[in-house]
Coordinates of C-alpha atoms and ligand atoms in Angstrom, one line a residue:
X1 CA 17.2 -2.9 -15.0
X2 CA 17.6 -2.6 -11.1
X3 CA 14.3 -1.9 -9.6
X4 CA 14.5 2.2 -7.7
X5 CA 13.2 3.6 -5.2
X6 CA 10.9 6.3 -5.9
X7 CA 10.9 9.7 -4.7
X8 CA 8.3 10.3 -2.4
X9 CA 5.3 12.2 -4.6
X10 CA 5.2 15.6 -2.2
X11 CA 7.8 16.8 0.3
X12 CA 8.5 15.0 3.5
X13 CA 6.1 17.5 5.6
X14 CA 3.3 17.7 3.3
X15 CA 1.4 15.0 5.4
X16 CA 1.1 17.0 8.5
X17 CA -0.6 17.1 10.7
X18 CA -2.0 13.3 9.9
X19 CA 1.5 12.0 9.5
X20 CA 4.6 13.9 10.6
X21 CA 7.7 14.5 8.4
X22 CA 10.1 12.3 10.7
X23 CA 7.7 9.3 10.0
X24 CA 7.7 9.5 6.5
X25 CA 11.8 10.1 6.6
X26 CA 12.1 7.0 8.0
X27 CA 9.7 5.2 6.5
X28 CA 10.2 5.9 2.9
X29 CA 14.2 6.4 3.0
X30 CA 15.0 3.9 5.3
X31 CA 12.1 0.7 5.4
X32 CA 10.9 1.0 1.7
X33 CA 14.6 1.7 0.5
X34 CA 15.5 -1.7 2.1
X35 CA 12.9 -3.7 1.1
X36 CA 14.0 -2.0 -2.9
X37 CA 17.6 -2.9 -2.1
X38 CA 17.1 -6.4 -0.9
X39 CA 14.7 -7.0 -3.8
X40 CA 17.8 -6.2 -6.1
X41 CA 20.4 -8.3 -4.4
X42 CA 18.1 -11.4 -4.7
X43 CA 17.5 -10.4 -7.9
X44 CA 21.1 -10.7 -8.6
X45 CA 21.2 -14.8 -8.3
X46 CA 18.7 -14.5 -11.6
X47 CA 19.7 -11.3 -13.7
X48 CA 16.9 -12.5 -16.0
X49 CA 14.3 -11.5 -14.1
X50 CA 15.4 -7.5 -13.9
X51 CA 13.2 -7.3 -17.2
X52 CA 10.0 -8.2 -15.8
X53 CA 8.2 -5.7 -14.3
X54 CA 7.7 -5.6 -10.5
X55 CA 3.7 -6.1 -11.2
X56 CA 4.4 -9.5 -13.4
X57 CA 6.7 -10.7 -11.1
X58 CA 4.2 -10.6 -8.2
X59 CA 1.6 -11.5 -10.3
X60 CA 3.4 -14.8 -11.0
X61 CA 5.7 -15.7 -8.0
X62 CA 5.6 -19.7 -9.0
X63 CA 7.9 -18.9 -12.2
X64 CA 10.5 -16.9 -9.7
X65 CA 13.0 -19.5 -8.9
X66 CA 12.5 -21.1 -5.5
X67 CA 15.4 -20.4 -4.1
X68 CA 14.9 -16.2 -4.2
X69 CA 11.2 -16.7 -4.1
X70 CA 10.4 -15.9 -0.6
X71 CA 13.0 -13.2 -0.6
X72 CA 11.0 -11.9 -3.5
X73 CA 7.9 -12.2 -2.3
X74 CA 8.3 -10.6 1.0
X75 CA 10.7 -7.5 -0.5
X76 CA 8.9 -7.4 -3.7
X77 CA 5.6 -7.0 -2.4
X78 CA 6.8 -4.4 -0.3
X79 CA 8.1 -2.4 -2.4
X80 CA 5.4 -2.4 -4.5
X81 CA 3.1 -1.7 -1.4
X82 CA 5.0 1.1 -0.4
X83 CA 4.9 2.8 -3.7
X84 CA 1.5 2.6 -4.1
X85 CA 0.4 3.6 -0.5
X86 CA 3.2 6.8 -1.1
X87 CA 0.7 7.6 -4.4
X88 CA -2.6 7.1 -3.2
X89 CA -2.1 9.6 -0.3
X90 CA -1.5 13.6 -0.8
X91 CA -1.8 16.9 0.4
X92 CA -5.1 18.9 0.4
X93 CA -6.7 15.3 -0.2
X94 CA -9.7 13.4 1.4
X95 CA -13.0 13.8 1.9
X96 CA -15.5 11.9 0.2
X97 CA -14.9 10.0 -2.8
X98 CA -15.4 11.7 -7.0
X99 CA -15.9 10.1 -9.9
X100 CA -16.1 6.6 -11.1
X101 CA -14.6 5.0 -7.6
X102 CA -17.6 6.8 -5.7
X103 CA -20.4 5.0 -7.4
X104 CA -18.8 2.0 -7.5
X105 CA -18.2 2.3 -3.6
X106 CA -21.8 3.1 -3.0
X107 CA -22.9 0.2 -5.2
X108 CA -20.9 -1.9 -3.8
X109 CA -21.4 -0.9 0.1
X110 CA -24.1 1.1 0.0
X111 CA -22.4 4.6 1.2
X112 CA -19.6 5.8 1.8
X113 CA -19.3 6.0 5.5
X114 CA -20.3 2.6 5.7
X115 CA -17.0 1.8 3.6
X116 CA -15.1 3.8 5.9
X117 CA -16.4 2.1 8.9
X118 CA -15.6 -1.2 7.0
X119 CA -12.3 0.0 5.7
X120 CA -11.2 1.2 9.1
X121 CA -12.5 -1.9 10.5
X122 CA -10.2 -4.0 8.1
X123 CA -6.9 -1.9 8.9
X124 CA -7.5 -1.2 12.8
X125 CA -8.5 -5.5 12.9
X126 CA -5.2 -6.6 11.0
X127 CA -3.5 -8.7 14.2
X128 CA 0.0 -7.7 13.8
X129 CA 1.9 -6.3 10.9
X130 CA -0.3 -5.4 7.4
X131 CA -2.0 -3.3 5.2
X132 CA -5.6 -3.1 4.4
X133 CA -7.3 -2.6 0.7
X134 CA -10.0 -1.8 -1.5
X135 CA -9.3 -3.9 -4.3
X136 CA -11.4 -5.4 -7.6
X137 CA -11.8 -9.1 -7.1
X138 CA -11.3 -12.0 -9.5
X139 CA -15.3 -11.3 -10.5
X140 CA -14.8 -7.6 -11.0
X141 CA -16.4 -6.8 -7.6
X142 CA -15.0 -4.3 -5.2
X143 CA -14.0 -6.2 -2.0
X144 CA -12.2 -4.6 1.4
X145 CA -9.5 -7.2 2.0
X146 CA -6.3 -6.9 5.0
X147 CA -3.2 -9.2 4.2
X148 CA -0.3 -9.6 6.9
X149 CA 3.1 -8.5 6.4
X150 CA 4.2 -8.4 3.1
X151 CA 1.0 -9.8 1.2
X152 CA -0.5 -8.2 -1.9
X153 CA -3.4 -8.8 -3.8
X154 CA -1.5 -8.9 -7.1
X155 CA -0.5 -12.3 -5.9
X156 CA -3.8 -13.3 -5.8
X157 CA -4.3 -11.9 -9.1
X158 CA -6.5 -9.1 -7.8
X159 CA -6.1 -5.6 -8.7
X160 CA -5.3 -3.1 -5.8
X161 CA -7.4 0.8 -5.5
X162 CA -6.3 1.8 -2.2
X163 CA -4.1 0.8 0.8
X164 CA -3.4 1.8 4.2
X165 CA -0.1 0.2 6.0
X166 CA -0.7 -0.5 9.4
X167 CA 2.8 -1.7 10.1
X168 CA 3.9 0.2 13.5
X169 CA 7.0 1.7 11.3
X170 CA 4.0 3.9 9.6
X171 CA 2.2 5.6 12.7
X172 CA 4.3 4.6 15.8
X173 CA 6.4 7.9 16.2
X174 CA 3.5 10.3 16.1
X175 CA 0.8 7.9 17.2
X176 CA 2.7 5.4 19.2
X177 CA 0.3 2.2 19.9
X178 CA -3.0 4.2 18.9
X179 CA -3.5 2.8 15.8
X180 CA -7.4 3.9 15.1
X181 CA -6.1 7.2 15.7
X182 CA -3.6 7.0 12.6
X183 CA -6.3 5.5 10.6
X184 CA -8.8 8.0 11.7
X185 CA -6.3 10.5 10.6
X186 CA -5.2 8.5 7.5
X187 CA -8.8 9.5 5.8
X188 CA -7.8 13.1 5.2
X189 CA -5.4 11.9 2.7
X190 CA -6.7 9.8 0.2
X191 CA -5.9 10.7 -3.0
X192 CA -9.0 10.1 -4.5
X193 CA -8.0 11.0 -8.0
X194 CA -5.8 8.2 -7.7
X195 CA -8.0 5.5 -6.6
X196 CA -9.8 6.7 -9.8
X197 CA -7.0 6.1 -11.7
X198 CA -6.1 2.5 -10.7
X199 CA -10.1 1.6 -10.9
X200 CA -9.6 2.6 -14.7
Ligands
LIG301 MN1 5.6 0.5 5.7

């Protein structure tokens, strides 16, 4: 089965203020339907692989044939980024952590505001095109990580909580080159019920 493109969990201007309705047009119609289409067509050369899930196939990019492997890599990841940066966002979201994933955060970093600060750090610091995570390491431990481009910690065989994207296409309409500003703003969406999820 093709891989799709999913709908975006809230309508297009439920973001606002923190990111505006044209960003997210663009952004999820136009850059993560690409990166879902061009996924598919390398896909194509090996119809095999439409029955691994996206998750296996990232988990495991040395078994993906060499010759689609970067195309994989870089559109697979993607869309898998996208997705879940789409679901750990929301409206009437933020604030400070609930449940399991708060405890574990302040264990982990102490408090939360000393996460954010590190957190923000990680995405602000991310030289050039990225994302920035909270993820669960090899060892179980929670660990703030930024990759460049396409990179995902699935393909380190880490398990993702929560992302930020801090390619320009995500902030540069509204916030144009002021990227602390759209990460600033970024906090008042976390879905933290989400991140809860994904940490269970
Ligand atoms: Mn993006």
């Amino acid at each position: 089965m093709a891989h799709e493109l999913p709908p975006l969990p809230y309508p297009y201007d439920a973001l606002e203020p923190h990111i505006d309705e044209a960003t997210l047009h663009v952004h999820h119609d136009k850059h993560h339907a690409a990166y879902v289409n061009n996924l598919n067509a390398a896909l194509e050369k090996h119809p095999a692989l439409f029955s691994k899930s996206l998750e296996d196939l990232l988990r495991d990019l040395g078994s993906v044939p060499e010759d689609i492997r970067t195309a994989v890599r870089r559109n697979g990841g993607q869309t898998y980024n996208h997705t879940m940066y789409w679901q750990v966002m929301g409206p009437k979201a933020g604030g400070p952590p609930k449940g399991a994933i708060a405890d574990a955060i302040n264990k982990a970093f102490g408090d939360f505001d000393t996460f954010k600060t590190k957190f923000s750090q990680a995405a602000t610091g991310q030289f050039g095109s990225g994302w920035a995570w909270l993820l669960r390491d090899r060892e179980g431990t929670l660990a703030i990580e930024a990759t460049a481009n396409e990179g995902c910690p699935l393909m380190e065989r880490k398990w993702p909580l929560l992302v930020i994207d801090v390619w320009e296409h995500a902030y540069y309409l509204k916030y144009q080159n002021r990227r602390p500003d759209y990460v600033q703003a970024w906090w008042n969406l976390v879905n933290w019920d989400e991140v809860n999820r994904r940490f269970k």
